[in-house]
mmCIF file of C-alpha atoms in Angstrom:
data_model
loop_
_atom_site.group_PDB
_atom_site.id
_atom_site.type_symbol
_atom_site.label_atom_id
_atom_site.label_comp_id
_atom_site.label_asym_id
_atom_site.label_seq_id
_atom_site.Cartn_x
_atom_site.Cartn_y
_atom_site.Cartn_z
ATOM 1 C CA MET A 1 0.016 0.015 0.017
ATOM 2 C CA LYS A 2 2.825 2.393 0.794
ATOM 3 C CA GLU A 3 4.385 1.926 -2.628
ATOM 4 C CA ARG A 4 1.011 2.821 -4.266
ATOM 5 C CA ALA A 5 0.760 6.012 -2.122
ATOM 6 C CA ILE A 6 4.268 6.968 -3.205
ATOM 7 C CA ARG A 7 3.591 6.342 -6.881
ATOM 8 C CA THR A 8 0.430 8.454 -6.598
ATOM 9 C CA ALA A 9 2.279 11.287 -4.828
ATOM 10 C CA ILE A 10 4.990 11.223 -7.527
ATOM 11 C CA MET A 11 2.474 11.277 -10.368
ATOM 12 C CA THR A 12 1.110 14.551 -9.057
ATOM 13 C CA MET A 13 4.557 16.224 -9.287
ATOM 14 C CA SER A 14 5.964 18.010 -12.293
ATOM 15 C CA ASP A 15 8.881 16.533 -14.217
ATOM 16 C CA ASP A 16 11.324 18.922 -12.595
ATOM 17 C CA GLU A 17 9.929 18.173 -9.108
ATOM 18 C CA GLN A 18 10.476 14.344 -9.861
ATOM 19 C CA LYS A 19 13.996 15.074 -11.046
ATOM 20 C CA VAL A 20 14.863 16.940 -7.924
ATOM 21 C CA LEU A 21 13.226 14.314 -5.686
ATOM 22 C CA ARG A 22 14.997 11.422 -7.414
ATOM 23 C CA GLU A 23 18.401 13.175 -6.982
ATOM 24 C CA ILE A 24 17.720 13.840 -3.241
ATOM 25 C CA MET A 25 16.656 10.208 -2.769
ATOM 26 C CA GLN A 26 19.775 8.866 -4.553
ATOM 27 C CA HIS A 27 21.996 11.014 -2.301
ATOM 28 C CA LYS A 28 19.936 10.432 0.877
ATOM 29 C CA GLU A 29 21.240 13.852 1.967
ATOM 30 C CA ILE A 30 22.604 16.671 -0.073
ATOM 31 C CA ARG A 31 23.292 20.408 0.275
ATOM 32 C CA GLN A 32 21.057 22.689 -1.790
ATOM 33 C CA ASP A 33 24.023 24.392 -3.574
ATOM 34 C CA ASP A 34 25.445 21.043 -4.558
ATOM 35 C CA LEU A 35 22.090 19.915 -5.876
ATOM 36 C CA ARG A 36 21.786 23.117 -7.889
ATOM 37 C CA LYS A 37 25.206 22.541 -9.543
ATOM 38 C CA GLU A 38 24.257 18.906 -10.406
ATOM 39 C CA LEU A 39 20.888 19.748 -11.967
ATOM 40 C CA ASP A 40 22.091 23.058 -13.443
ATOM 41 C CA PHE A 41 18.912 24.800 -12.287
ATOM 42 C CA SER A 42 18.859 28.553 -11.282
ATOM 43 C CA LYS A 43 18.691 29.319 -7.604
ATOM 44 C CA SER A 44 15.178 30.649 -7.846
ATOM 45 C CA LYS A 45 13.898 27.723 -9.861
ATOM 46 C CA LEU A 46 15.363 25.207 -7.520
ATOM 47 C CA SER A 47 14.207 27.113 -4.432
ATOM 48 C CA ALA A 48 10.587 27.120 -5.767
ATOM 49 C CA LEU A 49 10.730 23.419 -6.611
ATOM 50 C CA LEU A 50 12.114 22.577 -3.141
ATOM 51 C CA ASN A 51 9.330 24.613 -1.458
ATOM 52 C CA ASN A 52 6.716 22.611 -3.493
ATOM 53 C CA LEU A 53 8.314 19.347 -2.480
ATOM 54 C CA GLU A 54 8.409 20.405 1.134
ATOM 55 C CA ASP A 55 4.705 21.432 0.922
ATOM 56 C CA LYS A 56 3.969 17.911 -0.421
ATOM 57 C CA ASN A 57 5.877 16.358 2.506
ATOM 58 C CA ALA A 58 8.414 14.769 0.105
ATOM 59 C CA ILE A 59 11.586 16.377 1.566
ATOM 60 C CA LYS A 60 12.792 18.041 4.710
ATOM 61 C CA LYS A 61 14.964 21.166 4.570
ATOM 62 C CA SER A 62 17.209 22.126 7.458
ATOM 63 C CA ARG A 63 19.550 25.061 7.705
ATOM 64 C CA TYR A 64 23.237 24.162 7.150
ATOM 65 C CA LYS A 65 25.676 27.063 7.353
ATOM 66 C CA ARG A 66 24.760 29.345 4.474
ATOM 67 C CA THR A 67 22.679 26.741 2.533
ATOM 68 C CA ASN A 68 20.063 24.102 3.243
ATOM 69 C CA LEU A 69 20.575 20.412 3.907
ATOM 70 C CA LEU A 70 17.952 18.403 1.997
ATOM 71 C CA LYS A 71 16.658 14.890 2.940
ATOM 72 C CA PRO A 72 13.743 12.867 1.632
ATOM 73 C CA THR A 73 10.992 12.288 4.199
ATOM 74 C CA GLU A 74 10.663 8.743 5.677
ATOM 75 C CA GLN A 75 8.026 7.736 3.187
ATOM 76 C CA PHE A 76 10.308 8.683 0.240
ATOM 77 C CA GLN A 77 13.548 7.049 1.590
ATOM 78 C CA GLN A 78 14.658 3.987 -0.308
#
């Protein structure tokens, strides 16, 4: 049942949101500035995507020095 809920949640995400979430899930934990460099998104675009993912309870953001540390929520951990 959990897998089905995750698939449904992912289906409601945009392609870019899915791309960001997959990258975060792959790394388990990544700094926002490193993620931006990997995906080659602008700061504003990535920030908006991360806010959307956080609103959908797919990721957790926590402050880390001058950037954010990003982790998938428990339901999206592999």
